[in-house]
Amino acid sequence: MSVFDGFKFRSISSPIHQLDPRAKFIYVCVLFTVAVMFNNIIPLLILFLIQLPIVFMAKVQREWMRSMKGSAVFAIMIFAVNLLSLYFYAGHETFTSILERSLAMTIRFIVLVQSFSIFFLTTSPDTLGLALEQSGIPYELCFAFTTAVRFVPVLAEEAQTIIDAQKARGLEIESGNFLRRIRNYIPILIPLIVNAIRRSLELAETMESRAWGACKNRTNLYVLKIKTNDLLLILFSLLLLTVSIYVSINVYIPSLTSLLI
Amino acid sequence: MTVIEAERLTYTYPAGEKPAFRDVNLKIEEGEFVIITGPSGCGKTTLCRCFNGLIPHFYGGKLEGEIRVCGLNVKEHPTYEIAQRVGMVFQNPENQLFALSVEKDVAFGLENLGVPREEIRKRIDWALKITGTYNLKNRPPYELSGGQQQRVAIASVLAMNPDVMVLDEPTSFLDPAGAEKIFEVIERLNREMSMTIILVEHRLDLVSRYADRIIVMHDGRIVMNGDPREVLASEKTRLIGVGIPKATMLYKLLKHRGINLNRPPLYSEEACQVIKEFLSR
Ligand SMILES: Nc1ncnc2c1ncn2[C@@H]1O[C@H](COP(=O)(O)OP(=O)(O)OP(=O)(O)O)[C@@H](O)[C@H]1O
Ligand SMILES: [Mg+2]
């Protein structure tokens, strides 16, 4: 189990997975903007909660939990740093308000991680590449992107094989001082790089053999079309943005403590 | 019709000091099933690369002599043009699939050619069905077994509807069961669609029964070229180090002892048959 599993695409079918990456991208951008706009706890908490139904609709609760757990360390660090710096420099604030501000910053960070996690968990690299392509980015670049993503698990597996093989020959990776440890990785990196080069040559050969570059107007098997759900998401994002701008200018946001007491 | 015609073909890699093969004269007719075999390093892969223009266009180097494929002079036509006539399946199944789904991989060649989307869909289904991989259509290629990957690779070449299919040791990464499935697919392409097949292979035990012709290469030259039974029963072939099928070996041993069977068998069922014939004579 690793933190990255909280961001790695999982192929399941859900209404969120079927959304156009461009719509989701707009949503993530809006969420970012709004999260940065506020530094009070209530609106940030609302942002956090808005996304929970999306997580459940996408059926990625477990992976999402993982990304949350993975970011917990950073969240705590952010909380601590904020708390300390506000305590020592802000002077005349009450401790509760300092506490609340620090919590708000932490929640902002969590909201950002959460939206990233949702985006990457539910967007296949294939459709992401397609979205890039349809946004006018040259095909070669998009192809390089999807192929790179495609070979990440293959290379990871290969690296593990090489590590095991070198360990079996007596290589100790986790020994010695810092420089020594870096040196230990050389016998792993060299075969890995050589293999990667050989692999890329074979891939190039295959591509040539499948008429790569035969015509300028290449077709694409898939096309992305904005559907009703995508429009709804875009509409919702814009609405969220407008409301947030309005609120941040015209409405006084009470602190959580003042509401509770 | 002659699909591949090579005359006095000699090739040297840019890094090579001596030619990888020399003075190759070769003719392959439409609909033929040809096996190329020979010891490691004798130039089989290099020869195959000439069939679709990877040599000289991708590899560079020095190509002397003449080679025409489906009427096209390989030296003058780019790889993507020849690739539409000659499909190429490589040794390592892992590095032939680069998309995130099987379907997308099979579509790749057709997308490059600018074939309309509807037509692409039809041809994907067709190619996947022939190779028995239709049920894998939406799977990511890296999750498949080597044998499945290799059949998908064949499908992606097949979808482009080539006249000739060149397969360079397509089974060397597979177990015998996986290999046999590949051979069944290849044999079907040859028999039902009369596609010309050029197969580089060491496992003659499994595959020589399907071939119309076997070519043996040794040290950069073609040394034998003819009927599978003649080639495999010849002493010269054995001395080069080609893996002769056991059934053919049995024929040779019996002949050595003065027992002359009707004809050299290529596989065990045929050997039974020939021996029965001999005994009831
Ligand atoms: N890319 C290359 N650059 C330089 N020399 C090469 C290259 N590929 C192969 N050779 C050389 O060309 C000769 C023929 O190699 P080739 O790969 O064609 O043999 P092969 O018959 O396919 O062998 P195998 O059965 O092992 O696949 C060998 O001597 C090899 O070292
Ligand atoms: Mg070879």
Coordinates of C-alpha atoms and ligand atoms in Angstrom, one line a residue:
Chain A
M1 CA 0.0 0.0 0.0
S2 CA 1.4 3.4 -0.9
V3 CA 0.3 6.9 -1.0
F4 CA 0.4 6.8 -4.8
D5 CA -2.4 4.3 -4.9
G6 CA -4.6 7.2 -3.7
F7 CA -4.0 8.9 -7.0
K8 CA -3.6 6.0 -9.4
F9 CA -6.5 5.5 -11.9
R10 CA -8.7 2.6 -11.3
S11 CA -10.8 1.3 -14.1
I12 CA -14.4 1.0 -12.8
S13 CA -17.5 2.4 -14.3
S14 CA -19.2 5.2 -12.5
P15 CA -20.9 8.4 -13.5
I16 CA -17.8 10.3 -12.4
H17 CA -15.5 8.1 -14.4
Q18 CA -17.5 8.8 -17.5
L19 CA -17.3 12.6 -17.1
D20 CA -15.2 14.4 -19.7
P21 CA -11.7 15.2 -18.3
R22 CA -12.1 18.7 -19.4
A23 CA -15.2 19.2 -17.3
K24 CA -13.4 17.7 -14.4
F25 CA -10.4 19.9 -15.0
I26 CA -12.6 23.0 -14.8
Y27 CA -14.1 21.7 -11.6
V28 CA -10.7 21.1 -10.1
C29 CA -9.5 24.6 -11.1
V30 CA -12.6 26.2 -9.6
L31 CA -12.1 24.3 -6.4
F32 CA -8.5 25.4 -6.2
T33 CA -9.4 29.0 -6.8
V34 CA -12.2 29.0 -4.2
A35 CA -10.1 27.2 -1.7
V36 CA -7.4 29.8 -2.0
M37 CA -10.0 32.6 -1.8
F38 CA -11.1 31.8 1.7
N39 CA -9.1 31.4 4.9
N40 CA -12.1 30.9 7.2
I41 CA -12.9 27.4 8.4
I42 CA -16.6 27.3 7.5
P43 CA -16.4 27.8 3.7
L44 CA -13.4 25.4 3.5
L45 CA -15.3 22.8 5.5
I46 CA -18.2 23.2 3.1
L47 CA -15.8 22.7 0.1
F48 CA -14.5 19.5 1.8
L49 CA -18.0 18.2 2.3
I50 CA -19.2 19.0 -1.2
Q51 CA -16.7 16.6 -2.5
L52 CA -17.7 13.6 -0.4
P53 CA -20.8 12.7 -2.4
I54 CA -18.6 12.8 -5.5
V55 CA -16.2 10.3 -3.9
F56 CA -19.0 8.0 -3.1
M57 CA -20.6 8.3 -6.5
A58 CA -17.2 7.4 -8.1
K59 CA -16.9 4.4 -5.7
V60 CA -13.4 5.2 -4.8
Q61 CA -13.8 5.7 -1.1
R62 CA -11.0 3.3 -0.3
E63 CA -8.5 4.9 -2.5
W64 CA -9.6 8.3 -1.4
M65 CA -9.1 7.3 2.2
R66 CA -5.6 6.2 1.3
S67 CA -4.8 9.6 -0.2
M68 CA -6.2 11.2 2.9
K69 CA -4.1 9.0 5.2
G70 CA -1.1 9.6 3.0
S71 CA -1.4 13.3 3.3
A72 CA -2.1 13.2 7.1
V73 CA 1.6 13.7 7.9
F74 CA 1.8 16.8 5.7
A75 CA -1.5 18.0 7.1
I76 CA -0.3 17.8 10.7
M77 CA 2.9 19.6 9.7
I78 CA 1.0 22.4 8.1
F79 CA -1.2 22.6 11.2
A80 CA 1.8 22.8 13.5
V81 CA 3.7 25.3 11.4
N82 CA 0.7 27.6 11.2
L83 CA -0.1 27.3 14.8
L84 CA 3.4 28.1 15.9
S85 CA 4.0 31.0 13.5
L86 CA 0.6 32.5 14.3
Y87 CA 1.2 32.1 18.0
F88 CA 4.5 33.8 18.0
Y89 CA 4.0 36.5 15.4
A90 CA 0.3 37.4 15.3
G91 CA 0.3 38.8 18.8
H92 CA -3.1 40.0 19.8
E93 CA -5.3 37.2 18.5
T94 CA -7.0 34.8 20.9
F95 CA -5.8 31.3 21.1
T96 CA -9.1 29.9 19.7
S97 CA -8.9 32.1 16.6
I98 CA -5.3 31.1 16.0
L99 CA -6.4 27.5 16.4
E100 CA -9.2 28.0 13.9
R101 CA -7.0 29.7 11.4
S102 CA -4.5 26.9 11.5
L103 CA -7.2 24.4 11.2
A104 CA -8.6 26.3 8.2
M105 CA -5.2 26.2 6.4
T106 CA -5.0 22.4 7.1
I107 CA -8.4 21.9 5.7
R108 CA -7.5 23.9 2.6
F109 CA -4.6 21.6 2.0
I110 CA -6.8 18.6 2.4
V111 CA -9.3 20.0 0.0
L112 CA -6.6 20.5 -2.6
V113 CA -5.3 16.9 -2.1
Q114 CA -8.8 15.6 -2.2
S115 CA -9.7 17.3 -5.5
F116 CA -6.4 16.1 -7.1
S117 CA -7.1 12.6 -5.8
I118 CA -10.6 12.5 -7.2
F119 CA -9.4 13.8 -10.6
F120 CA -6.7 11.3 -11.0
L121 CA -8.5 8.4 -9.5
T122 CA -11.4 8.7 -12.0
T123 CA -9.6 9.9 -15.2
S124 CA -8.0 7.2 -17.2
P125 CA -4.7 8.4 -18.8
D126 CA -6.1 7.4 -22.1
T127 CA -9.0 9.9 -21.9
L128 CA -6.7 12.4 -20.4
G129 CA -4.4 12.1 -23.4
L130 CA -7.4 12.4 -25.6
A131 CA -8.5 15.5 -23.8
L132 CA -5.0 17.0 -24.3
E133 CA -5.1 16.0 -28.0
Q134 CA -8.5 17.6 -28.5
S135 CA -7.3 20.8 -26.8
G136 CA -4.9 21.2 -29.6
I137 CA -1.7 19.8 -28.1
P138 CA 0.3 18.0 -30.8
Y139 CA -0.4 14.3 -31.1
E140 CA 3.2 13.2 -30.6
L141 CA 3.3 14.8 -27.2
C142 CA 0.0 13.3 -26.2
F143 CA 1.2 9.9 -27.4
A144 CA 4.4 10.3 -25.4
F145 CA 2.3 11.1 -22.4
T146 CA 0.0 8.1 -22.5
T147 CA 2.8 5.7 -23.4
A148 CA 4.9 7.0 -20.5
V149 CA 1.9 6.4 -18.1
R150 CA 1.4 3.0 -19.7
F151 CA 4.9 1.9 -19.0
V152 CA 5.1 3.1 -15.4
P153 CA 4.0 -0.2 -13.9
V154 CA 6.2 -2.2 -16.3
L155 CA 9.3 -0.3 -15.3
A156 CA 8.4 -0.5 -11.6
E157 CA 8.2 -4.3 -11.9
E158 CA 11.4 -4.4 -13.8
A159 CA 13.2 -2.2 -11.2
Q160 CA 12.0 -4.7 -8.5
T161 CA 13.4 -7.6 -10.5
I162 CA 16.7 -5.9 -10.9
I163 CA 16.9 -5.1 -7.2
D164 CA 16.1 -8.7 -6.3
A165 CA 18.7 -10.0 -8.7
Q166 CA 21.4 -7.6 -7.4
K167 CA 20.5 -8.4 -3.8
A168 CA 20.9 -12.1 -4.6
R169 CA 24.4 -11.3 -5.8
G170 CA 25.2 -9.6 -2.5
L171 CA 24.4 -6.0 -3.1
E172 CA 23.4 -4.2 0.1
I173 CA 21.3 -1.2 -0.7
E174 CA 20.5 0.0 2.8
S175 CA 23.9 0.2 4.2
G176 CA 26.6 2.9 4.7
N177 CA 26.3 6.7 4.8
F178 CA 24.4 8.9 2.4
L179 CA 26.9 9.0 -0.4
R180 CA 27.5 5.3 -0.1
R181 CA 23.7 4.6 -0.4
I182 CA 23.5 6.6 -3.6
R183 CA 26.5 4.7 -5.0
N184 CA 24.6 1.5 -4.1
Y185 CA 21.9 2.4 -6.6
I186 CA 24.2 2.5 -9.6
P187 CA 24.1 -1.3 -10.2
I188 CA 20.3 -1.0 -10.3
L189 CA 20.1 2.1 -12.4
I190 CA 22.4 1.0 -15.2
P191 CA 20.6 -2.2 -16.2
L192 CA 17.3 -0.3 -15.7
I193 CA 18.3 2.4 -18.1
V194 CA 19.9 0.0 -20.7
N195 CA 16.7 -2.0 -20.6
A196 CA 14.6 1.1 -21.0
I197 CA 16.6 2.2 -24.1
R198 CA 16.3 -1.3 -25.6
R199 CA 12.6 -1.3 -24.9
S200 CA 12.1 2.1 -26.5
L201 CA 13.9 1.0 -29.6
E202 CA 11.6 -2.1 -29.9
L203 CA 8.6 0.1 -29.4
A204 CA 9.8 2.5 -32.1
E205 CA 10.2 -0.5 -34.4
T206 CA 6.7 -1.6 -33.7
M207 CA 5.3 1.8 -34.3
E208 CA 7.1 2.1 -37.6
S209 CA 5.7 -1.3 -38.6
R210 CA 2.2 0.0 -37.8
A211 CA 2.4 2.8 -40.3
W212 CA 3.3 5.6 -37.8
G213 CA 3.3 8.9 -39.5
A214 CA 1.5 7.6 -42.6
C215 CA -1.0 10.5 -42.9
K216 CA -1.4 13.9 -41.4
N217 CA -5.0 13.6 -40.5
R218 CA -4.9 10.5 -38.3
T219 CA -8.2 9.3 -36.9
N220 CA -8.7 8.6 -33.3
L221 CA -10.8 5.7 -32.2
Y222 CA -12.3 7.7 -29.4
V223 CA -13.8 11.2 -29.4
L224 CA -14.7 13.1 -26.4
K225 CA -18.0 14.8 -26.5
I226 CA -19.4 17.1 -23.8
K227 CA -22.5 15.3 -22.5
T228 CA -25.3 16.5 -20.2
N229 CA -23.5 15.4 -17.1
D230 CA -20.4 17.3 -18.1
L231 CA -22.4 20.4 -18.7
L232 CA -24.0 20.0 -15.3
L233 CA -20.6 19.8 -13.7
I234 CA -19.3 22.8 -15.5
L235 CA -22.5 24.7 -14.6
F236 CA -22.1 23.7 -11.0
S237 CA -18.4 24.8 -11.0
L238 CA -19.3 28.2 -12.4
L239 CA -22.1 28.6 -9.9
L240 CA -19.7 27.7 -7.1
L241 CA -17.3 30.2 -8.4
T242 CA -19.8 33.0 -8.6
V243 CA -21.3 32.3 -5.3
S244 CA -17.9 32.2 -3.7
I245 CA -16.8 35.5 -5.2
Y246 CA -20.1 37.1 -4.1
V247 CA -19.8 35.7 -0.6
S248 CA -16.1 36.7 -0.2
I249 CA -16.9 40.2 -1.1
N250 CA -20.3 40.9 0.5
V251 CA -20.8 38.5 3.3
Y252 CA -19.2 38.5 6.7
I253 CA -18.2 34.9 7.5
P254 CA -18.5 34.1 11.2
S255 CA -15.9 32.0 12.9
L256 CA -16.8 28.5 13.9
T257 CA -16.3 29.3 17.6
S258 CA -18.7 32.2 17.5
L259 CA -21.3 30.0 16.1
L260 CA -20.8 27.3 18.6
I261 CA -20.8 29.5 21.7
Chain B
M1 CA 2.3 -13.8 -58.0
T2 CA 5.7 -13.2 -56.4
V3 CA 5.3 -11.1 -53.2
I4 CA 8.9 -10.9 -52.1
E5 CA 11.8 -11.0 -54.4
A6 CA 15.4 -10.4 -53.3
E7 CA 18.5 -10.5 -55.5
R8 CA 22.0 -10.6 -54.3
L9 CA 20.9 -8.8 -51.2
T10 CA 23.7 -7.9 -48.8
Y11 CA 23.4 -5.8 -45.7
T12 CA 25.8 -4.3 -43.1
Y13 CA 24.6 -2.6 -39.9
P14 CA 26.0 0.9 -39.3
A15 CA 28.0 -0.5 -36.4
G16 CA 28.8 -3.8 -38.1
E17 CA 32.2 -4.7 -39.5
K18 CA 31.0 -7.6 -41.7
P19 CA 27.6 -8.0 -43.4
A20 CA 24.8 -9.5 -41.2
F21 CA 23.8 -11.5 -44.3
R22 CA 25.2 -11.6 -47.8
D23 CA 24.2 -12.6 -51.3
V24 CA 20.7 -13.6 -50.4
N25 CA 18.5 -14.6 -53.3
L26 CA 14.9 -15.3 -52.4
K27 CA 11.5 -15.5 -53.9
I28 CA 8.3 -15.9 -52.0
E29 CA 5.0 -16.5 -53.8
E30 CA 1.6 -15.3 -52.8
G31 CA -0.2 -17.6 -50.3
E32 CA 3.0 -19.5 -49.3
F33 CA 3.8 -20.5 -45.7
V34 CA 7.6 -20.2 -45.3
I35 CA 9.6 -21.0 -42.3
I36 CA 13.0 -19.4 -41.8
T37 CA 15.3 -21.2 -39.3
G38 CA 18.9 -21.4 -38.4
P39 CA 21.3 -21.0 -35.4
S40 CA 21.3 -17.8 -33.3
G41 CA 23.0 -14.8 -34.9
C42 CA 22.7 -16.1 -38.5
G43 CA 20.8 -13.1 -39.7
K44 CA 17.1 -14.2 -39.6
T45 CA 15.9 -11.1 -37.8
T46 CA 18.0 -8.8 -40.0
L47 CA 16.5 -10.4 -43.1
C48 CA 13.0 -9.9 -41.8
R49 CA 13.6 -6.2 -41.2
C50 CA 14.2 -5.8 -44.9
F51 CA 10.8 -7.2 -45.7
N52 CA 9.0 -4.1 -44.4
G53 CA 11.7 -1.4 -44.9
L54 CA 12.9 -1.1 -41.3
I55 CA 16.1 -1.8 -43.0
P56 CA 17.3 0.5 -44.5
H57 CA 15.0 3.3 -43.4
F58 CA 14.9 2.8 -39.6
Y59 CA 18.3 1.1 -39.1
G60 CA 20.4 2.9 -41.8
G61 CA 23.5 0.9 -42.8
K62 CA 24.4 -0.4 -46.2
L63 CA 21.9 -2.4 -48.2
E64 CA 23.2 -3.7 -51.5
G65 CA 21.3 -5.7 -54.1
E66 CA 17.7 -5.6 -55.0
I67 CA 14.6 -6.2 -52.9
R68 CA 11.0 -5.8 -54.0
V69 CA 8.0 -6.4 -51.8
C70 CA 4.5 -6.5 -53.4
G71 CA 6.0 -4.8 -56.4
L72 CA 7.5 -1.9 -54.3
N73 CA 11.2 -1.3 -54.2
V74 CA 12.0 -1.3 -50.5
K75 CA 14.8 1.2 -50.8
E76 CA 12.5 3.8 -52.4
H77 CA 9.3 3.5 -50.3
P78 CA 9.0 4.5 -46.7
T79 CA 8.3 2.0 -44.0
Y80 CA 4.7 3.2 -43.4
E81 CA 3.9 2.5 -47.0
I82 CA 5.3 -1.0 -47.0
A83 CA 3.8 -1.7 -43.6
Q84 CA 0.4 -1.6 -45.2
R85 CA 1.4 -4.6 -47.2
V86 CA 3.7 -6.4 -44.8
G87 CA 2.6 -6.9 -41.2
M88 CA 5.4 -7.6 -38.7
V89 CA 5.1 -9.4 -35.4
F90 CA 8.1 -9.3 -33.1
Q91 CA 9.7 -11.6 -30.6
N92 CA 8.9 -9.8 -27.3
P93 CA 5.1 -9.5 -26.8
E94 CA 5.6 -6.9 -24.0
N95 CA 7.1 -4.2 -26.2
Q96 CA 4.6 -4.4 -29.0
L97 CA 1.6 -3.2 -27.2
F98 CA 1.7 0.4 -25.9
A99 CA -1.9 1.5 -25.5
L100 CA -3.9 1.3 -22.3
S101 CA -6.5 -1.1 -23.8
V102 CA -6.4 -3.9 -26.2
E103 CA -8.9 -2.3 -28.4
K104 CA -6.9 0.9 -28.7
D105 CA -3.8 -1.1 -29.5
V106 CA -5.4 -2.9 -32.4
A107 CA -6.7 0.4 -33.6
F108 CA -3.3 2.0 -33.7
G109 CA -2.2 1.1 -37.2
L110 CA -5.6 2.0 -38.7
E111 CA -5.7 5.3 -36.8
N112 CA -2.3 6.1 -38.4
L113 CA -3.7 5.4 -41.8
G114 CA -6.6 7.7 -41.2
V115 CA -9.3 5.0 -41.6
P116 CA -12.8 6.2 -40.7
R117 CA -13.8 5.4 -37.1
E118 CA -16.7 3.1 -38.0
E119 CA -14.5 1.0 -40.2
I120 CA -11.8 0.8 -37.5
R121 CA -14.4 -0.6 -35.1
K122 CA -15.5 -3.2 -37.5
R123 CA -11.9 -4.3 -38.3
I124 CA -11.0 -4.4 -34.6
D125 CA -13.8 -6.8 -33.9
W126 CA -12.9 -8.9 -36.9
A127 CA -9.2 -9.2 -36.0
L128 CA -9.9 -9.9 -32.4
K129 CA -12.3 -12.7 -33.3
I130 CA -9.9 -14.4 -35.7
T131 CA -7.1 -14.4 -33.1
G132 CA -9.5 -15.5 -30.3
T133 CA -9.0 -12.4 -28.2
Y134 CA -12.4 -10.8 -28.5
N135 CA -13.1 -11.3 -24.8
L136 CA -10.0 -9.2 -24.0
K137 CA -11.1 -6.2 -25.9
N138 CA -11.3 -3.8 -22.9
R139 CA -8.5 -5.2 -20.8
P140 CA -5.2 -3.3 -20.4
P141 CA -2.4 -5.2 -22.3
Y142 CA 0.0 -5.4 -19.5
E143 CA -2.4 -7.5 -17.5
L144 CA -2.5 -10.2 -20.1
S145 CA -0.4 -13.4 -20.3
G146 CA 2.4 -13.5 -22.9
G147 CA 0.5 -15.7 -25.2
Q148 CA -2.6 -13.4 -25.0
Q149 CA -0.4 -10.4 -25.7
Q150 CA 1.2 -12.1 -28.7
R151 CA -2.2 -12.9 -30.1
V152 CA -3.3 -9.3 -29.6
A153 CA -0.1 -8.2 -31.4
I154 CA -1.1 -10.5 -34.3
A155 CA -4.5 -8.9 -34.2
S156 CA -3.1 -5.4 -34.4
V157 CA -1.1 -6.3 -37.4
L158 CA -4.0 -8.2 -39.0
A159 CA -6.4 -5.3 -38.6
M160 CA -4.3 -3.4 -41.1
N161 CA -5.1 -6.2 -43.6
P162 CA -1.7 -6.9 -45.0
D163 CA -0.9 -9.2 -47.8
V164 CA 2.1 -10.7 -46.0
M165 CA 2.6 -11.4 -42.3
V166 CA 6.2 -11.7 -41.0
L167 CA 6.5 -13.2 -37.6
D168 CA 10.0 -13.2 -35.9
E169 CA 10.1 -16.0 -33.3
P170 CA 6.7 -15.0 -32.0
T171 CA 6.7 -17.9 -29.5
S172 CA 10.2 -17.7 -28.0
F173 CA 8.8 -16.1 -24.8
L174 CA 5.9 -18.5 -24.5
D175 CA 5.3 -22.0 -23.1
P176 CA 4.5 -24.8 -25.5
A177 CA 0.7 -24.5 -25.0
G178 CA 0.8 -20.8 -25.7
A179 CA 3.0 -21.4 -28.7
E180 CA 0.6 -24.0 -30.1
K181 CA -2.3 -21.5 -29.9
I182 CA -0.2 -18.9 -31.8
F183 CA 0.6 -21.5 -34.5
E184 CA -3.1 -22.4 -34.8
V185 CA -3.9 -18.7 -35.4
I186 CA -1.1 -18.4 -38.0
E187 CA -2.1 -21.6 -39.8
R188 CA -5.7 -20.3 -40.0
L189 CA -4.6 -17.0 -41.6
N190 CA -2.7 -19.0 -44.2
R191 CA -5.4 -21.6 -44.9
E192 CA -8.6 -19.6 -44.7
M193 CA -7.5 -16.2 -45.9
S194 CA -4.5 -17.4 -48.0
M195 CA -2.3 -14.9 -46.4
T196 CA 1.4 -15.2 -47.1
I197 CA 3.2 -16.2 -44.0
I198 CA 6.9 -15.9 -43.2
L199 CA 7.7 -17.4 -39.8
V200 CA 11.1 -17.4 -38.1
E201 CA 11.0 -20.3 -35.7
H202 CA 13.1 -22.8 -33.8
R203 CA 10.2 -25.0 -32.7
L204 CA 10.0 -27.1 -35.9
D205 CA 8.5 -30.0 -34.0
L206 CA 5.3 -28.0 -33.6
V207 CA 5.2 -26.0 -36.8
S208 CA 6.9 -27.6 -39.7
R209 CA 3.7 -29.6 -40.6
Y210 CA 2.1 -26.3 -41.7
A211 CA 4.9 -25.1 -43.9
D212 CA 5.1 -25.2 -47.7
R213 CA 8.8 -24.4 -47.5
I214 CA 11.7 -24.2 -45.1
I215 CA 14.7 -21.9 -45.5
V216 CA 17.8 -22.6 -43.4
M217 CA 20.2 -19.8 -42.8
H218 CA 23.7 -20.2 -41.6
D219 CA 26.3 -17.5 -40.9
G220 CA 24.5 -14.8 -43.0
R221 CA 23.7 -17.0 -46.0
I222 CA 20.8 -19.1 -47.1
V223 CA 22.1 -22.7 -47.2
M224 CA 18.9 -24.7 -47.7
N225 CA 15.7 -23.7 -49.3
G226 CA 13.0 -26.2 -50.2
D227 CA 10.3 -28.7 -49.3
P228 CA 10.2 -29.2 -45.5
R229 CA 10.6 -33.0 -45.7
E230 CA 13.7 -32.8 -47.9
V231 CA 15.3 -30.0 -45.9
L232 CA 14.7 -31.6 -42.5
A233 CA 15.8 -35.0 -43.6
S234 CA 19.0 -33.7 -45.0
E235 CA 22.2 -34.4 -43.1
K236 CA 23.4 -30.8 -43.8
T237 CA 20.5 -29.3 -41.9
R238 CA 21.3 -31.4 -38.8
L239 CA 24.9 -30.5 -38.8
I240 CA 24.2 -26.8 -38.9
G241 CA 22.4 -27.3 -35.6
V242 CA 18.8 -26.9 -36.6
G243 CA 16.4 -28.6 -34.2
I244 CA 15.0 -31.5 -36.3
P245 CA 11.6 -32.8 -35.3
K246 CA 11.8 -36.1 -33.4
A247 CA 9.6 -37.8 -35.9
T248 CA 12.0 -36.9 -38.8
M249 CA 14.9 -37.9 -36.6
L250 CA 13.4 -41.3 -36.1
Y251 CA 13.0 -41.7 -39.9
K252 CA 16.7 -40.9 -40.3
L253 CA 17.8 -43.4 -37.6
L254 CA 15.7 -46.1 -39.1
K255 CA 17.1 -45.3 -42.6
H256 CA 20.6 -45.6 -41.1
R257 CA 19.7 -49.2 -40.0
G258 CA 18.4 -50.0 -43.5
I259 CA 14.7 -49.5 -42.8
N260 CA 13.3 -47.3 -45.5
L261 CA 10.0 -45.6 -44.6
N262 CA 7.8 -44.1 -47.3
R263 CA 8.6 -40.5 -46.6
P264 CA 10.1 -38.5 -43.8
P265 CA 7.3 -37.7 -41.2
L266 CA 7.3 -34.2 -39.6
Y267 CA 5.2 -35.0 -36.4
S268 CA 4.5 -38.0 -34.2
E269 CA 1.0 -38.8 -35.6
E270 CA 2.4 -38.8 -39.1
A271 CA 5.3 -41.0 -37.9
C272 CA 2.7 -43.6 -36.6
Q273 CA 1.0 -43.5 -39.9
V274 CA 4.1 -44.0 -41.9
I275 CA 5.3 -46.8 -39.7
K276 CA 1.9 -48.5 -39.9
E277 CA 2.1 -48.2 -43.7
F278 CA 5.6 -49.8 -43.6
L279 CA 4.5 -52.7 -41.4
S280 CA 1.5 -53.6 -43.5
R281 CA 3.4 -53.6 -46.7
Ligands
LIG1 N1 21.0 -3.4 -34.4 C1 22.2 -4.1 -34.7 N2 23.3 -3.4 -34.9 C2 24.4 -4.1 -35.2 N3 24.5 -5.4 -35.4 C3 23.4 -6.1 -35.3 C4 22.2 -5.5 -34.9 N4 21.3 -6.5 -34.8 C5 21.9 -7.6 -35.1 N5 23.2 -7.4 -35.4 C6 24.2 -8.5 -35.8 O1 23.8 -9.0 -37.0 C7 24.0 -10.4 -37.0 C8 22.6 -11.2 -37.3 O2 21.8 -10.9 -36.2 P1 20.2 -11.3 -36.2 O3 19.6 -10.7 -35.0 O4 19.7 -11.0 -37.5 O5 20.3 -12.9 -35.9 P2 19.1 -13.9 -35.7 O6 19.3 -15.0 -36.7 O7 17.8 -13.2 -35.7 O8 19.5 -14.5 -34.3 P3 18.5 -15.0 -33.1 O9 18.0 -16.4 -33.5 O10 19.3 -15.0 -31.9 O11 17.3 -14.0 -33.1 C9 24.6 -10.8 -35.6 O12 25.9 -11.0 -35.8 C10 24.3 -9.6 -34.8 O13 25.3 -9.3 -33.9
MG2 MG 16.3 -12.9 -34.2

